[in-house]
Amino acid sequence: MASCSYSLKPNNMLLPSFCSSFKSRPFLSNAIFSSSSSSLSLLSCSPRLPLIRTSHAHSLSIKASSSSSSTAIADPEGIKVNSVPTKPIEGQKTGTSGLRKKVKVFKQENYLANWIQALFNSLPPEDYKNGHLVLGGDGRYFNKEAAQIIIKIAAGNGVGKIMVGRDGIMSTPAVSAVIRKQKANGGFIMSASHNPGGPEYDWGIKFNYSSGQPAPESITDKIYGNTLSISEIKMADIPDVDLSSLGVTNFGNFSVEVVDPVSDYLELMENVFDFPLIRSLLSRSDFRFVFDAMHAVTGAYAKPIFVEKLGAKPDSILNGVPLEDFGHGHPDPNLTYARDLVAIMYGENGPDFGAASDGDGDRNMILGKGFFVTPSDSVAIIAANAQEAIPYFKSGPKGLARSMPTSGALDRVAEKLKLPFFEVPTGWKFFGNLMDARKLSVCGEESFGTGSDHIREKDGIWAVLAWLSIVAHRNKDKKPGEKLISVSDVVKAHWATYGRNFFSRYDYEECESEGANKMIGYLRDLVSKSKAGDKYGNYVLQFADDFAYTDPVDGSVASKQGVRFVFTDGSRIIFRLSGTGSAGATVRIYIEQFEPDVSKHEMDAQSALKPLIDLALSVSKLRDFTGREKPTVIT
Ligand code: VG1
Ligand code: CO
């Protein structure tokens, strides 16, 4: 153990009790040291040993506030807590995944503070008093200010400890992993996920529970209710905490621990996957890999995992530095927004394997040389190969699930493997209960989300490692110079066994809300009048409905989750409005058709689906309602 050096000043306590090397040194563990938070330093302990900072300004008794707008309230925790008066703010209802608005909206006075306080007002006190929370984020603009607000309100509400990723960075899947590993009560994620970032763009906040799963609607509805009646914010009067270096800062009984955002997550990945197997693939000279972090949070993970642990070349990581505005990009890994990667993969002599992840690291896109794996196929192929290629699944997955609009490719795998299968509404929060009840292992969404019960969020890097495992497993006996089994070979072999579910999604972003809402109203009306056997062009209706889901574990019901028309040949057209946008309404149309005939599997999805796409546009009268001629994104 390297030695530790301190610079100390009067009147403060330094209690390095968590540092095991200190515990064995009685003169340190029993002593009371004095220091100032600004000058105390514990340098050159071991590289991984946290720095301890102790604040002195607020560790004494509670004093009346000098501020005219707030009053101090007595708090047994030994820090001064101000009661800041506030008023309800309209529109703080969370959508599919957290609260997302433009940065300008979040910057309004008390906007974020109101929501955070409303959250504490909604939780049972035993879920956070003296408890342990995690705070992460995707590095976007406003995260730094937001982190300080969240920390102060957490302290003001009696939270015991908040564990923050260095510089406020920790991906959504890593927050879920850390909550579980550290047995924390929950955690915040500062992210608007795949939405663009910067002063003119989006910001967002999500809250996850102790199992690491996104807060269920019962909680988010309560938070919303409380935002409409809030009158006070409990704000600890503590200085901003330095989040740039690892270590613990104590304020009375409250502490902030800055941690490496990668280590717990990496440890979990090493337990789930066979790293030497993946390494054997990535270090082959006849296999070329590229990962596009899109200047988003996985930039912080890509190098330690793919390069340092798994032997990928350093230049295989593109856009690997997280930036506040994602380098002016739209950190959504799809064929439209990850265009640089797509150009490389479809270019002359493209690499063998390409992948990308989104703003907060929970989405993924998988590409082969000149080949795109649809997310609906991806989850089906991972599920079909999990047992043989991924150690975590060595006894086989417990069950499979997909969101309703995701294609039926996974259903066919569940059928063949005789596994329990679930269809849930859009949004990862609907998978968590099934996982906790041990009914579900592998699941996915058509929206580039894939994951398993190793955590309670979708997981971009996990999906890339799962695919690398499958490709590595298929090629493990291939000698140098022998032709490798490619990503497209894996997918085509899967189609040959199970049939192909052609799938496409059309997005019409930022439409006028009025027209979009009227269109959905019109479709609901159409559904109520429709009956089995109705003719829609060449298609015969099996049923049409507005999808509703009853959670098999807790019985909670989610209704109005998407209008669907299902035809007798298994084809589907589905319509819903996005719940993650920050302006206007985004219409999503999902189109799917099953094709058992291998000779037709090579068809381009857009051509194969053309009749259904035309049908979807005419059935919905989309052009009339929205004035849109073309989608903004096709996946
Ligand atoms: C979209 C996707 C949904 C996903 C959600 C959050 O929601 O369709 O499948 O779970 O984003 O993903 P919506 O309501 O806009 O369709 V993430 O990566 O933005 O947290
Ligand atoms: Co995301």
mmCIF file of N, CA and C and ligand atoms in Angstrom, residues 95-98 100 172 191-195 206 331-333 358-364 403 405-406 425-429 431 444-449 457-458 505 507 576-581 586 588 590, ligand 1:
data_model
loop_
_atom_site.group_PDB
_atom_site.id
_atom_site.type_symbol
_atom_site.label_atom_id
_atom_site.label_comp_id
_atom_site.label_asym_id
_atom_site.label_seq_id
_atom_site.Cartn_x
_atom_site.Cartn_y
_atom_site.Cartn_z
ATOM 1 N N GLY A 95 -42.718 10.610 -18.838
ATOM 2 C CA GLY A 95 -43.189 9.875 -20.013
ATOM 3 C C GLY A 95 -42.728 8.429 -19.984
ATOM 4 N N THR A 96 -42.403 7.886 -21.152
ATOM 5 C CA THR A 96 -41.994 6.479 -21.245
ATOM 6 C C THR A 96 -40.795 6.204 -20.326
ATOM 7 N N SER A 97 -39.905 7.181 -20.221
ATOM 8 C CA SER A 97 -38.688 6.954 -19.432
ATOM 9 C C SER A 97 -38.218 8.278 -18.824
ATOM 10 N N GLY A 98 -38.793 8.634 -17.683
ATOM 11 C CA GLY A 98 -38.376 9.833 -16.962
ATOM 12 C C GLY A 98 -39.018 11.110 -17.473
ATOM 13 N N ARG A 100 -38.583 14.514 -19.458
ATOM 14 C CA ARG A 100 -37.698 15.106 -20.473
ATOM 15 C C ARG A 100 -38.284 16.416 -20.985
ATOM 16 N N THR A 172 -26.859 4.579 -17.858
ATOM 17 C CA THR A 172 -28.096 4.035 -17.276
ATOM 18 C C THR A 172 -27.911 2.576 -16.828
ATOM 19 N N SER A 191 -30.314 12.241 -17.704
ATOM 20 C CA SER A 191 -30.189 11.954 -19.126
ATOM 21 C C SER A 191 -31.523 12.117 -19.837
ATOM 22 N N ALA A 192 -31.449 12.614 -21.054
ATOM 23 C CA ALA A 192 -32.624 12.551 -21.932
ATOM 24 C C ALA A 192 -32.337 11.503 -23.002
ATOM 25 N N SER A 193 -31.480 10.531 -22.602
ATOM 26 C CA SER A 193 -31.189 9.361 -23.430
ATOM 27 C C SER A 193 -30.742 9.715 -24.850
ATOM 28 N N HIS A 194 -31.523 9.272 -25.843
ATOM 29 C CA HIS A 194 -31.101 9.452 -27.233
ATOM 30 C C HIS A 194 -31.420 10.850 -27.758
ATOM 31 N N ASN A 195 -32.071 11.687 -26.970
ATOM 32 C CA ASN A 195 -32.393 13.046 -27.452
ATOM 33 C C ASN A 195 -31.126 13.900 -27.451
ATOM 34 N N LYS A 206 -34.305 10.539 -14.610
ATOM 35 C CA LYS A 206 -35.022 9.284 -14.377
ATOM 36 C C LYS A 206 -34.729 8.842 -12.952
ATOM 37 N N PRO A 331 -27.543 11.491 -30.388
ATOM 38 C CA PRO A 331 -26.937 10.230 -29.949
ATOM 39 C C PRO A 331 -27.918 9.059 -29.939
ATOM 40 N N ASP A 332 -28.454 8.790 -31.117
ATOM 41 C CA ASP A 332 -29.453 7.737 -31.258
ATOM 42 C C ASP A 332 -28.901 6.728 -32.261
ATOM 43 N N PRO A 333 -28.550 5.550 -31.819
ATOM 44 C CA PRO A 333 -27.868 4.605 -32.717
ATOM 45 C C PRO A 333 -28.835 3.940 -33.680
ATOM 46 N N ASP A 358 -26.347 4.706 -27.387
ATOM 47 C CA ASP A 358 -26.999 6.020 -27.359
ATOM 48 C C ASP A 358 -26.467 6.905 -26.222
ATOM 49 N N GLY A 359 -27.117 8.045 -26.035
ATOM 50 C CA GLY A 359 -26.686 9.037 -25.052
ATOM 51 C C GLY A 359 -26.328 8.430 -23.712
ATOM 52 N N ASP A 360 -27.233 7.643 -23.132
ATOM 53 C CA ASP A 360 -27.025 7.113 -21.781
ATOM 54 C C ASP A 360 -26.604 5.652 -21.760
ATOM 55 N N GLY A 361 -26.284 5.096 -22.932
ATOM 56 C CA GLY A 361 -25.659 3.762 -22.964
ATOM 57 C C GLY A 361 -26.603 2.594 -22.818
ATOM 58 N N ASP A 362 -27.915 2.824 -22.935
ATOM 59 C CA ASP A 362 -28.801 1.662 -22.795
ATOM 60 C C ASP A 362 -29.268 1.095 -24.135
ATOM 61 N N ARG A 363 -29.061 1.844 -25.228
ATOM 62 C CA ARG A 363 -29.460 1.314 -26.537
ATOM 63 C C ARG A 363 -28.248 0.777 -27.292
ATOM 64 N N ASN A 364 -28.509 -0.003 -28.308
ATOM 65 C CA ASN A 364 -27.410 -0.520 -29.131
ATOM 66 C C ASN A 364 -27.856 -0.692 -30.553
ATOM 67 N N SER A 403 -41.425 -5.817 -26.066
ATOM 68 C CA SER A 403 -42.482 -4.812 -26.046
ATOM 69 C C SER A 403 -43.446 -5.110 -27.187
ATOM 70 N N PRO A 405 -44.807 -3.492 -29.776
ATOM 71 C CA PRO A 405 -44.533 -3.246 -31.199
ATOM 72 C C PRO A 405 -43.334 -4.008 -31.758
ATOM 73 N N THR A 406 -42.498 -4.589 -30.906
ATOM 74 C CA THR A 406 -41.330 -5.355 -31.356
ATOM 75 C C THR A 406 -41.810 -6.575 -32.148
ATOM 76 N N PRO A 425 -46.082 -3.504 -22.620
ATOM 77 C CA PRO A 425 -46.112 -2.211 -23.316
ATOM 78 C C PRO A 425 -44.698 -1.666 -23.544
ATOM 79 N N THR A 426 -44.593 -0.645 -24.374
ATOM 80 C CA THR A 426 -43.319 0.014 -24.652
ATOM 81 C C THR A 426 -42.753 0.647 -23.378
ATOM 82 N N GLY A 427 -41.472 0.457 -23.133
ATOM 83 C CA GLY A 427 -40.819 1.031 -21.942
ATOM 84 C C GLY A 427 -40.246 -0.063 -21.070
ATOM 85 N N TRP A 428 -38.977 0.112 -20.669
ATOM 86 C CA TRP A 428 -38.288 -0.964 -19.957
ATOM 87 C C TRP A 428 -38.888 -1.254 -18.590
ATOM 88 N N LYS A 429 -39.581 -0.260 -18.021
ATOM 89 C CA LYS A 429 -40.117 -0.453 -16.667
ATOM 90 C C LYS A 429 -41.069 -1.650 -16.579
ATOM 91 N N PHE A 431 -40.588 -4.634 -17.762
ATOM 92 C CA PHE A 431 -39.897 -5.933 -17.676
ATOM 93 C C PHE A 431 -39.479 -6.280 -16.246
ATOM 94 N N GLY A 444 -36.320 -7.508 -25.087
ATOM 95 C CA GLY A 444 -35.889 -6.425 -25.955
ATOM 96 C C GLY A 444 -37.034 -5.615 -26.509
ATOM 97 N N GLU A 445 -36.638 -4.479 -27.083
ATOM 98 C CA GLU A 445 -37.586 -3.580 -27.731
ATOM 99 C C GLU A 445 -37.072 -3.299 -29.133
ATOM 100 N N GLU A 446 -38.003 -3.032 -30.035
ATOM 101 C CA GLU A 446 -37.602 -2.720 -31.409
ATOM 102 C C GLU A 446 -36.775 -1.443 -31.477
ATOM 103 N N SER A 447 -36.849 -0.625 -30.428
ATOM 104 C CA SER A 447 -36.196 0.687 -30.417
ATOM 105 C C SER A 447 -34.730 0.583 -30.007
ATOM 106 N N PHE A 448 -34.066 -0.480 -30.405
ATOM 107 C CA PHE A 448 -32.624 -0.631 -30.164
ATOM 108 C C PHE A 448 -32.317 -0.860 -28.687
ATOM 109 N N GLY A 449 -33.253 -1.485 -27.994
ATOM 110 C CA GLY A 449 -33.031 -1.807 -26.580
ATOM 111 C C GLY A 449 -33.023 -3.312 -26.404
ATOM 112 N N GLU A 457 -32.246 -2.630 -16.559
ATOM 113 C CA GLU A 457 -32.313 -1.655 -17.633
ATOM 114 C C GLU A 457 -31.845 -2.344 -18.898
ATOM 115 N N LYS A 458 -32.206 -1.788 -20.038
ATOM 116 C CA LYS A 458 -31.598 -2.285 -21.265
ATOM 117 C C LYS A 458 -30.138 -1.862 -21.237
ATOM 118 N N ARG A 505 -39.961 0.599 -38.734
ATOM 119 C CA ARG A 505 -40.676 1.633 -37.968
ATOM 120 C C ARG A 505 -40.504 2.964 -38.673
ATOM 121 N N ASP A 507 -40.961 6.995 -38.145
ATOM 122 C CA ASP A 507 -41.165 8.049 -37.141
ATOM 123 C C ASP A 507 -41.459 9.361 -37.841
ATOM 124 N N ARG A 576 -48.593 4.479 -32.400
ATOM 125 C CA ARG A 576 -48.599 5.086 -31.068
ATOM 126 C C ARG A 576 -47.863 6.420 -31.107
ATOM 127 N N LEU A 577 -48.075 7.182 -30.045
ATOM 128 C CA LEU A 577 -47.352 8.446 -29.923
ATOM 129 C C LEU A 577 -46.196 8.232 -28.966
ATOM 130 N N SER A 578 -45.081 8.855 -29.285
ATOM 131 C CA SER A 578 -43.904 8.726 -28.425
ATOM 132 C C SER A 578 -44.160 9.371 -27.079
ATOM 133 N N GLY A 579 -43.564 8.790 -26.045
ATOM 134 C CA GLY A 579 -43.638 9.375 -24.701
ATOM 135 C C GLY A 579 -42.278 9.865 -24.238
ATOM 136 N N THR A 580 -41.362 10.120 -25.176
ATOM 137 C CA THR A 580 -40.030 10.585 -24.763
ATOM 138 C C THR A 580 -39.640 11.910 -25.401
ATOM 139 N N GLY A 581 -40.470 12.445 -26.260
ATOM 140 C CA GLY A 581 -40.120 13.695 -26.944
ATOM 141 C C GLY A 581 -40.191 14.878 -25.987
ATOM 142 N N THR A 586 -44.505 12.984 -31.545
ATOM 143 C CA THR A 586 -43.863 12.108 -32.522
ATOM 144 C C THR A 586 -44.766 10.905 -32.745
ATOM 145 N N ARG A 588 -45.336 7.244 -34.208
ATOM 146 C CA ARG A 588 -44.573 6.063 -34.621
ATOM 147 C C ARG A 588 -45.532 5.070 -35.273
ATOM 148 N N TYR A 590 -45.445 1.150 -36.747
ATOM 149 C CA TYR A 590 -44.652 -0.080 -36.760
ATOM 150 C C TYR A 590 -45.307 -1.038 -37.739
HETATM 151 C C1 VG1 B 1 -38.844 5.217 -26.836
HETATM 152 C C2 VG1 B 1 -38.868 3.795 -27.345
HETATM 153 C C3 VG1 B 1 -39.043 2.849 -26.186
HETATM 154 C C4 VG1 B 1 -37.926 3.085 -25.164
HETATM 155 C C5 VG1 B 1 -37.929 4.530 -24.748
HETATM 156 C C6 VG1 B 1 -36.787 4.887 -23.805
HETATM 157 O O1 VG1 B 1 -40.066 5.527 -26.240
HETATM 158 O O2 VG1 B 1 -39.892 3.616 -28.299
HETATM 159 O O3 VG1 B 1 -39.051 1.531 -26.663
HETATM 160 O O4 VG1 B 1 -38.098 2.266 -24.041
HETATM 161 O O5 VG1 B 1 -37.806 5.369 -25.888
HETATM 162 O O6 VG1 B 1 -35.561 4.636 -24.388
HETATM 163 P P1 VG1 B 1 -41.210 6.354 -26.999
HETATM 164 O O7 VG1 B 1 -42.301 6.535 -25.982
HETATM 165 O O8 VG1 B 1 -40.578 7.613 -27.461
HETATM 166 O O9 VG1 B 1 -41.623 5.510 -28.157
HETATM 167 V V1 VG1 B 1 -34.241 5.553 -23.957
HETATM 168 O O10 VG1 B 1 -32.907 4.888 -24.558
HETATM 169 O O11 VG1 B 1 -34.695 7.041 -24.726
HETATM 170 O O12 VG1 B 1 -34.297 5.713 -22.296
#
